mmCIF file of C-alpha atoms in Angstrom:
data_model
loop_
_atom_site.group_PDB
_atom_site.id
_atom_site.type_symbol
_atom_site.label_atom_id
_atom_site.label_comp_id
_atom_site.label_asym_id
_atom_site.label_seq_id
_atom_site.Cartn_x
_atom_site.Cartn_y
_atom_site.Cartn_z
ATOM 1 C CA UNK A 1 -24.890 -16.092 36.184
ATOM 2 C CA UNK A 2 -21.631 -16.881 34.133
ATOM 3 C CA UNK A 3 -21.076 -13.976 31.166
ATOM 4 C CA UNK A 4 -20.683 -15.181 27.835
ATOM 5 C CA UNK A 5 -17.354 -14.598 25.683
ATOM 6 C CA UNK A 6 -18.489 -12.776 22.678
ATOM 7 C CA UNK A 7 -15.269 -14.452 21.023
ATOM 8 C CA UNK A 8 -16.307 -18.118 22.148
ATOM 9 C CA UNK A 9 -20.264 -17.473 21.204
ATOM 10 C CA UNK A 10 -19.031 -16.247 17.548
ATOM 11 C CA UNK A 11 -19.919 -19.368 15.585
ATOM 12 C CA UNK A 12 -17.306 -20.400 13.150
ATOM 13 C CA UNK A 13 -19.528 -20.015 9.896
ATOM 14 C CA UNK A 14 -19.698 -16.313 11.124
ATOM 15 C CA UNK A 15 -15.780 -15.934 11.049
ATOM 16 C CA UNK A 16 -16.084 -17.351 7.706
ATOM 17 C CA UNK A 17 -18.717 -15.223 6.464
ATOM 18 C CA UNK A 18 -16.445 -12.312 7.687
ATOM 19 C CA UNK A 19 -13.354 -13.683 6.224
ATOM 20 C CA UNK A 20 -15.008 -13.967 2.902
ATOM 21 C CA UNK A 21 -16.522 -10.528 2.632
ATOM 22 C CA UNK A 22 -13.195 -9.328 3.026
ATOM 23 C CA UNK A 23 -11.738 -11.269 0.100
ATOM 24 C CA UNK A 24 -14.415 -10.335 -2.365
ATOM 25 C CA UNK A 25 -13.861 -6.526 -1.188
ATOM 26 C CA UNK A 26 -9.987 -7.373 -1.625
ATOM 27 C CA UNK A 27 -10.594 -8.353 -5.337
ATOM 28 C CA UNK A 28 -11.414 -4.993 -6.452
ATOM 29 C CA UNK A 29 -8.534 -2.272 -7.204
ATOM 30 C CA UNK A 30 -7.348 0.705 -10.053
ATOM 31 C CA UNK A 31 -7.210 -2.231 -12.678
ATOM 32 C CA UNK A 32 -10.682 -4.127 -11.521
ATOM 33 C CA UNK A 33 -14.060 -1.601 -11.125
ATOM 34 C CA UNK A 34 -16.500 -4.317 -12.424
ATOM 35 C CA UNK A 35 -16.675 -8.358 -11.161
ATOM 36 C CA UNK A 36 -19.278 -10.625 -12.043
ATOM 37 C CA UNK A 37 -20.342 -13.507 -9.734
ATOM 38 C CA UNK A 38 -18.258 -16.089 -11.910
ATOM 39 C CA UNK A 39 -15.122 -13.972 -11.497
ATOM 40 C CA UNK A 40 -15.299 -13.972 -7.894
ATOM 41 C CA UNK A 41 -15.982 -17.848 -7.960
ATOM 42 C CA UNK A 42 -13.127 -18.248 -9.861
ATOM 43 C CA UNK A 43 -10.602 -16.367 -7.969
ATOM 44 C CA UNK A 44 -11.852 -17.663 -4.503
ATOM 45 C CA UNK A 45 -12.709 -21.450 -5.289
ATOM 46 C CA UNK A 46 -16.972 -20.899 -4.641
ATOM 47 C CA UNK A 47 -19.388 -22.066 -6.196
ATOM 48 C CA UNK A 48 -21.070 -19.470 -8.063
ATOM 49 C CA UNK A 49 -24.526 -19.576 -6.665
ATOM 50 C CA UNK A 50 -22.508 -19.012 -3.363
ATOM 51 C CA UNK A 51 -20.558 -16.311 -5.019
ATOM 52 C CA UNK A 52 -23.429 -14.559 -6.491
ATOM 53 C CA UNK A 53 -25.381 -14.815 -2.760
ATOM 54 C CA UNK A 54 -22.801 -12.857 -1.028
ATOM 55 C CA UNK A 55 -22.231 -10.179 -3.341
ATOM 56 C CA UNK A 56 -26.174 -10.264 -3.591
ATOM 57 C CA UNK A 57 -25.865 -9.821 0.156
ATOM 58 C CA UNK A 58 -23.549 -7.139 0.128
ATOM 59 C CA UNK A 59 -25.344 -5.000 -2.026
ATOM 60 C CA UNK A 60 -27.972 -5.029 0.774
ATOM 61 C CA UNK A 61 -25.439 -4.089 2.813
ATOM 62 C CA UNK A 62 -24.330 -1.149 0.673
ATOM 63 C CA UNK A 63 -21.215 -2.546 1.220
ATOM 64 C CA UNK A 64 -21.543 -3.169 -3.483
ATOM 65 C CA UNK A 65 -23.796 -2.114 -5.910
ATOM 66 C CA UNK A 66 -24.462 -3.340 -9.040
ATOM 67 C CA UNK A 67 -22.158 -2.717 -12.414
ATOM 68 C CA UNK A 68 -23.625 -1.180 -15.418
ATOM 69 C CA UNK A 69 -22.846 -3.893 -17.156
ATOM 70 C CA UNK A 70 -25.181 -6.562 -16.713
ATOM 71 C CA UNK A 71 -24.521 -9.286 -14.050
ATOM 72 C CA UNK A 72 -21.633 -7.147 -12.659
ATOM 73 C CA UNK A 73 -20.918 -5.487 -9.164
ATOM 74 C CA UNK A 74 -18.728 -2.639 -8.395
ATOM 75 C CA UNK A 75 -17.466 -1.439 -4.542
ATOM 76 C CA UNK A 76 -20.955 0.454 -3.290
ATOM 77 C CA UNK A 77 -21.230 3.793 -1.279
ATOM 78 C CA UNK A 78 -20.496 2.320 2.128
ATOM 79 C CA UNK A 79 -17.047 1.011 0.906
ATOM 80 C CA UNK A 80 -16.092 5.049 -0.543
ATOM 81 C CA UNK A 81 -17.580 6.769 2.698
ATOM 82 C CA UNK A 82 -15.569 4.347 4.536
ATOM 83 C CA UNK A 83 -12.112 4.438 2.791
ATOM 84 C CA UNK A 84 -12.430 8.520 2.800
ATOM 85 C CA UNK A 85 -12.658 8.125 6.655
ATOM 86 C CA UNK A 86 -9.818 5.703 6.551
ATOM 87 C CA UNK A 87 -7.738 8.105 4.137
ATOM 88 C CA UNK A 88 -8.575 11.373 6.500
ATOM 89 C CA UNK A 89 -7.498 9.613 9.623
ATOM 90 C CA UNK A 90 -3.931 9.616 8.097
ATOM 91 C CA UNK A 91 -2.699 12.983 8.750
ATOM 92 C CA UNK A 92 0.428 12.278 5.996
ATOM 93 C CA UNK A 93 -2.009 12.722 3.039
ATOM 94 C CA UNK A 94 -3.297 15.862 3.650
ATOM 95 C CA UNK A 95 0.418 17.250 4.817
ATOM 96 C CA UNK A 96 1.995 15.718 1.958
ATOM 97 C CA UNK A 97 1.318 17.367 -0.981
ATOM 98 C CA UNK A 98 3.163 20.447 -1.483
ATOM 99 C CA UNK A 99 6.230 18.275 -0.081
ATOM 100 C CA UNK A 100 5.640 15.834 -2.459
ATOM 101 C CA UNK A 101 5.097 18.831 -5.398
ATOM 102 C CA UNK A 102 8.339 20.594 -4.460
ATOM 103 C CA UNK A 103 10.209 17.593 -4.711
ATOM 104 C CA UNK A 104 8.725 16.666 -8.306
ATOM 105 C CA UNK A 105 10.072 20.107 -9.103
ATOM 106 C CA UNK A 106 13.454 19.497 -7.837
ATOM 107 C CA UNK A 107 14.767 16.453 -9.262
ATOM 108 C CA UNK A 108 12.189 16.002 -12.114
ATOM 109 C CA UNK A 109 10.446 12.849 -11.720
ATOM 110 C CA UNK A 110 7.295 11.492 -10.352
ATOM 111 C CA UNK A 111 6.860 11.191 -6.713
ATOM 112 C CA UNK A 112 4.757 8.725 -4.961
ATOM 113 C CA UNK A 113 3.327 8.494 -1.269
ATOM 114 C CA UNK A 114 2.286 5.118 -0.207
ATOM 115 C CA UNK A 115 0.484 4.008 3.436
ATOM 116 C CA UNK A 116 0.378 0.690 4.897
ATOM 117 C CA UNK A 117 -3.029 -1.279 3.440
ATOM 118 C CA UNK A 118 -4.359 -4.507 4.733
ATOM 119 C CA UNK A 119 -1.478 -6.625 2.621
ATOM 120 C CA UNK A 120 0.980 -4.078 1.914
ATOM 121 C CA UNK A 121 1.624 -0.313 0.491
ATOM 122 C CA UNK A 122 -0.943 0.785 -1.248
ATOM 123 C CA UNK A 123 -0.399 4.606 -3.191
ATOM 124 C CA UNK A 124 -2.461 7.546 -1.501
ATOM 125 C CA UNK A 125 -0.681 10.212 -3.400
ATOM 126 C CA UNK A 126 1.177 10.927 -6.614
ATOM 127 C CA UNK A 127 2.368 14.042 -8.116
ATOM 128 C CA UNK A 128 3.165 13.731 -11.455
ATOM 129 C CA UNK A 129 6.361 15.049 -13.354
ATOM 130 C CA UNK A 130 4.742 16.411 -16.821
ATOM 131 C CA UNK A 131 7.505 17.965 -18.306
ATOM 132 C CA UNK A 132 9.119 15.087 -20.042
ATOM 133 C CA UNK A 133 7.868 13.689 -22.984
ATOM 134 C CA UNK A 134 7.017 10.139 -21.534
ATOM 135 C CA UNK A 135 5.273 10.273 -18.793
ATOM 136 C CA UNK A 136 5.832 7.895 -16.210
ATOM 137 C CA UNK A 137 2.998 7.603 -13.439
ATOM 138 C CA UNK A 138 0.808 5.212 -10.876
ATOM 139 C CA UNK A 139 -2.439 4.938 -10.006
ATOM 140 C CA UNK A 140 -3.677 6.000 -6.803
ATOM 141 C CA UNK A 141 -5.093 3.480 -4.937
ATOM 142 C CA UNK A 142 -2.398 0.499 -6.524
ATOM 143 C CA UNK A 143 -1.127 -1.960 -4.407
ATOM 144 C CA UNK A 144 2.330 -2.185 -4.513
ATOM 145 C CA UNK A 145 3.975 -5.514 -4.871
ATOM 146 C CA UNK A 146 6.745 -7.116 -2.977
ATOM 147 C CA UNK A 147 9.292 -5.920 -5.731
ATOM 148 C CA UNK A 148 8.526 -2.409 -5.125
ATOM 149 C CA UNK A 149 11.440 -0.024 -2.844
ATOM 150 C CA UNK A 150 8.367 0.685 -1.015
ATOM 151 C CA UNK A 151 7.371 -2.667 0.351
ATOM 152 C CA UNK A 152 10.937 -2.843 1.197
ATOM 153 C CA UNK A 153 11.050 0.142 3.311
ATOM 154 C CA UNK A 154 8.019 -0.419 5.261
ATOM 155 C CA UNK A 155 9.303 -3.859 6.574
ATOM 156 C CA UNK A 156 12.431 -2.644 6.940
ATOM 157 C CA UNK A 157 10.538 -0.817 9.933
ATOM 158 C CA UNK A 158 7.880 -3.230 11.084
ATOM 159 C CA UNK A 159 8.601 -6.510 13.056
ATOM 160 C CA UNK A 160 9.052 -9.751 11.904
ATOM 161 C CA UNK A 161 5.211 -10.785 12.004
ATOM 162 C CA UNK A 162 4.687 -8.428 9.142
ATOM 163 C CA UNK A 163 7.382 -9.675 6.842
ATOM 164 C CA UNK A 164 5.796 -13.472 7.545
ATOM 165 C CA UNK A 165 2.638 -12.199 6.421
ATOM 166 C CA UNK A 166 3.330 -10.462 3.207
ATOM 167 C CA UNK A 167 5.465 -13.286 2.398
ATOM 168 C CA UNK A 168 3.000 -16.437 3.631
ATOM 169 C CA UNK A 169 2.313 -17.945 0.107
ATOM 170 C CA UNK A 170 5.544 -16.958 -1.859
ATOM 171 C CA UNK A 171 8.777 -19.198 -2.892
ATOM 172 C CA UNK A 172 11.768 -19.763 -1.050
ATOM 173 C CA UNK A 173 13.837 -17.722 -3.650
ATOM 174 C CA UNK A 174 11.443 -14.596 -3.694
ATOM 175 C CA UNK A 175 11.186 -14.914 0.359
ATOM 176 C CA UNK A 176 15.178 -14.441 0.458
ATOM 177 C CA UNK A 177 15.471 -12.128 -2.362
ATOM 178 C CA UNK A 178 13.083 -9.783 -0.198
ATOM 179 C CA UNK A 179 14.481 -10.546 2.878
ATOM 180 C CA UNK A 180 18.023 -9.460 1.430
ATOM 181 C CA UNK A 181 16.193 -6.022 0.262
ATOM 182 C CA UNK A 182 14.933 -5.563 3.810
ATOM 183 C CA UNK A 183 18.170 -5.417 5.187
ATOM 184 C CA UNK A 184 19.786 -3.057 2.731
ATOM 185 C CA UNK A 185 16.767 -0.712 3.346
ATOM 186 C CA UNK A 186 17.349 -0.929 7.223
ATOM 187 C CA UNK A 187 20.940 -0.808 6.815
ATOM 188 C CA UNK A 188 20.525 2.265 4.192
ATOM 189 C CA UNK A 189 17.486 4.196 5.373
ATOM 190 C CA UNK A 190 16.258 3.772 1.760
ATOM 191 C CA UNK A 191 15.925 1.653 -0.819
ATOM 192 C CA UNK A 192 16.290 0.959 -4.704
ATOM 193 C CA UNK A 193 14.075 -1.466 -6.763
ATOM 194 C CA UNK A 194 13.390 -1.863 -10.539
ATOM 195 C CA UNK A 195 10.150 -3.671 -10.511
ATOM 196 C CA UNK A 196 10.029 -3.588 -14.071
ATOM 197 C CA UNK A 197 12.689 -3.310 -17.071
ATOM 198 C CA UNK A 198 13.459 0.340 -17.329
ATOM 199 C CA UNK A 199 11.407 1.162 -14.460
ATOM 200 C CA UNK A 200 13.405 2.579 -10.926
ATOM 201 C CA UNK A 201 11.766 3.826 -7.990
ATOM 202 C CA UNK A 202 13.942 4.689 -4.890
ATOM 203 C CA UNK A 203 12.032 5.333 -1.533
ATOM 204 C CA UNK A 204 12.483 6.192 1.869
ATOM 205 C CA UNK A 205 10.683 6.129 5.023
ATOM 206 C CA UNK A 206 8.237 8.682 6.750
ATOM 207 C CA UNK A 207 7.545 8.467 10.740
ATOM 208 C CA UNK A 208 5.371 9.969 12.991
ATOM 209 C CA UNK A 209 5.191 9.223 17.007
ATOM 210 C CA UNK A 210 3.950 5.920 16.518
ATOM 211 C CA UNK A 211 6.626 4.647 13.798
ATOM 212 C CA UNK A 212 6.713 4.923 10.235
ATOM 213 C CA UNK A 213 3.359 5.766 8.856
ATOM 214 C CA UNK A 214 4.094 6.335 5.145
ATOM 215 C CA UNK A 215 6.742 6.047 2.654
ATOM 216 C CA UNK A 216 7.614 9.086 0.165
ATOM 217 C CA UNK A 217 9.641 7.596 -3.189
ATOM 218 C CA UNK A 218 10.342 8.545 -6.694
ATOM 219 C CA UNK A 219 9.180 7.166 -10.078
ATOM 220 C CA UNK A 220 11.310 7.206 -13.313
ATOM 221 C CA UNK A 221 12.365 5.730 -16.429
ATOM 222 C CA UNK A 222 15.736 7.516 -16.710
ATOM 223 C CA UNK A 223 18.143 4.377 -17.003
ATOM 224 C CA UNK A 224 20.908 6.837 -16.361
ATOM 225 C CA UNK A 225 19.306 8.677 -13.390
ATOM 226 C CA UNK A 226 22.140 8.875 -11.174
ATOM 227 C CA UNK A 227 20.821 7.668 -7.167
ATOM 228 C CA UNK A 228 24.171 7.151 -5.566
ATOM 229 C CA UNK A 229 24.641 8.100 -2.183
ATOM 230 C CA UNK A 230 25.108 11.694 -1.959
ATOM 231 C CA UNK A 231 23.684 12.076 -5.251
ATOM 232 C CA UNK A 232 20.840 15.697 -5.690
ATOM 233 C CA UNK A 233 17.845 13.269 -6.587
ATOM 234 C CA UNK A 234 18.791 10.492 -3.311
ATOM 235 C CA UNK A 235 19.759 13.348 -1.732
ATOM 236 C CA UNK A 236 16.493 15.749 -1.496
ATOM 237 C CA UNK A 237 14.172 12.186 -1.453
ATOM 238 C CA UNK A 238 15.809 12.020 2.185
ATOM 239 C CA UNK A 239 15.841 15.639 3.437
ATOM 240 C CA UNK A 240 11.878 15.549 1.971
ATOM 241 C CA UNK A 241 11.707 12.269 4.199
ATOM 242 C CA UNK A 242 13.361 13.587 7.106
ATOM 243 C CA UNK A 243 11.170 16.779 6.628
ATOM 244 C CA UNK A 244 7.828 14.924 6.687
ATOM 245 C CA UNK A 245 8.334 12.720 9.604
ATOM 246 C CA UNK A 246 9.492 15.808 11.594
ATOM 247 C CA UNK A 247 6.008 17.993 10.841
ATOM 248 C CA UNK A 248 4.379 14.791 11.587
ATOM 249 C CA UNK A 249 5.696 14.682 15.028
ATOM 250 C CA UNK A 250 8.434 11.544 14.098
ATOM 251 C CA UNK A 251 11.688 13.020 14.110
ATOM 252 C CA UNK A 252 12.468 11.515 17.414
ATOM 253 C CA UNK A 253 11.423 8.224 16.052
ATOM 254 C CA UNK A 254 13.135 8.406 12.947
ATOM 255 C CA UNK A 255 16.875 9.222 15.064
ATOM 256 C CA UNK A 256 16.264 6.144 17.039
ATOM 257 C CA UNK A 257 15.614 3.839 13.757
ATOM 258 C CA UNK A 258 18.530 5.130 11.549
ATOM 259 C CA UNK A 259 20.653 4.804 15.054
ATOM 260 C CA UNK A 260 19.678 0.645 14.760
#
């Protein structure tokens, strides 16, 4: 009796099914609770009666439930019982905080923890610098973009497969600006970005004995916030770094990468 590949018997409407559950679960995030069958038909090319029978189907599923606004459908139980598993399995987050706290109170700005997601970093932690007057802050759970020091310092430590992948549907000019920022990160240990005007946020890498499983950066608006090599505020984001990634078992690891 021959065995059957589970791989080869999967039908290819099945794959599809799976790859589109992930894409409507993918549309949600800090800035989208709610979705309606039309939105997700719009931002994945379906037809809306096919739309509105998978997120039907995942309500089943528990996987969404339905909005309190009428017609809408928010993530359901399944997907918070799951991403709380997901979250506890990375032993950063729950060392991280009073790291992340005494740094705030250091060099006076907000400081951000992001872990790798399914397309990118995606913020776990933030700890909040209240004592200015404008407060400058992200929400937990954002996905950070491919201007972001973060993104840059990830791939900066991953192989080439994950730079192709972040980058898949973006132009020539952003692919090479990125690339560029790679490179300085690796070269640096760190990096610099200002994703927006006014904005900075200067990250570095956190490692545990499997590679880097985090980064730790800052957040600010200080135009004259002074991040030059050697500078307090660079300086501290690195010993808080190096810190990390030694109580998470990754100091060997991070030696051999800054030795590259």
């Amino acid at each position: 009796m021959t065995g059957v590949d589970p791989a080869k018997d999967a039908s290819g409407s099945d794959i599809q099914a799976v790859q589109r559950v992930g894409q409507i679960c993918s549309l949600f995030g800090p800035h989208t609770a709610e979705l309606t069958a039309a939105d997700v038909a719009g931002r994945l090319g379906l037809n809306r009666t096919t739309a509105y029978r998978y997120c039907a189907s995942l309500v089943t599923a528990g996987i969404l439930e339905r909005g309190h606004r009428r017609g809408t459908f928010v993530l359901g139980g399944l997907m918070l019982q799951l991403g709380m598993h997901a979250l506890e399995r990375r032993r950063v987050v729950k060392v991280a905080p009073p790291y992340l706290a005494e740094l705030t109170a250091t060099v006076g700005m907000t400081t951000v923890l992001a872990v790798w997601g399914a397309r990118g970093p995606v913020v776990a932690l933030v700890n909040e610098d209240v004592s200015r007057t404008v407060l400058v802050t992200v929400h937990a759970g954002s996905e950070l973009d491919l201007s972001s020091a973060q993104m840059r310092v990830f791939l900066a430590c991953q192989d080439e497969q994950a730079f192709a992948r972040v980058t898949a549907d973006v132009s020539d000019a952003r692919r090479a600006e990125l690339e560029a920022g790679v490179h300085m990160a690796r070269r640096n240990g760190y990096s610099i970005a200002t994703p927006s005007v006014g904005l900075f946020t200067a990250a570095a890498p956190i490692f545990d004995d499997y590679g880097i499983c985090a980064t730790i950066a800052l957040l600010g608006a200080d135009q004259m916030a002074d991040l030059s090599y050697g500078s307090p505020a660079l300086t501290k984001l690195l010993m808080t770094a190096a810190a990390l990634s030694d109580e998470m078992g990754g100091g060997q690891e991070r030696r051999r990468v800054a030795h590259l």
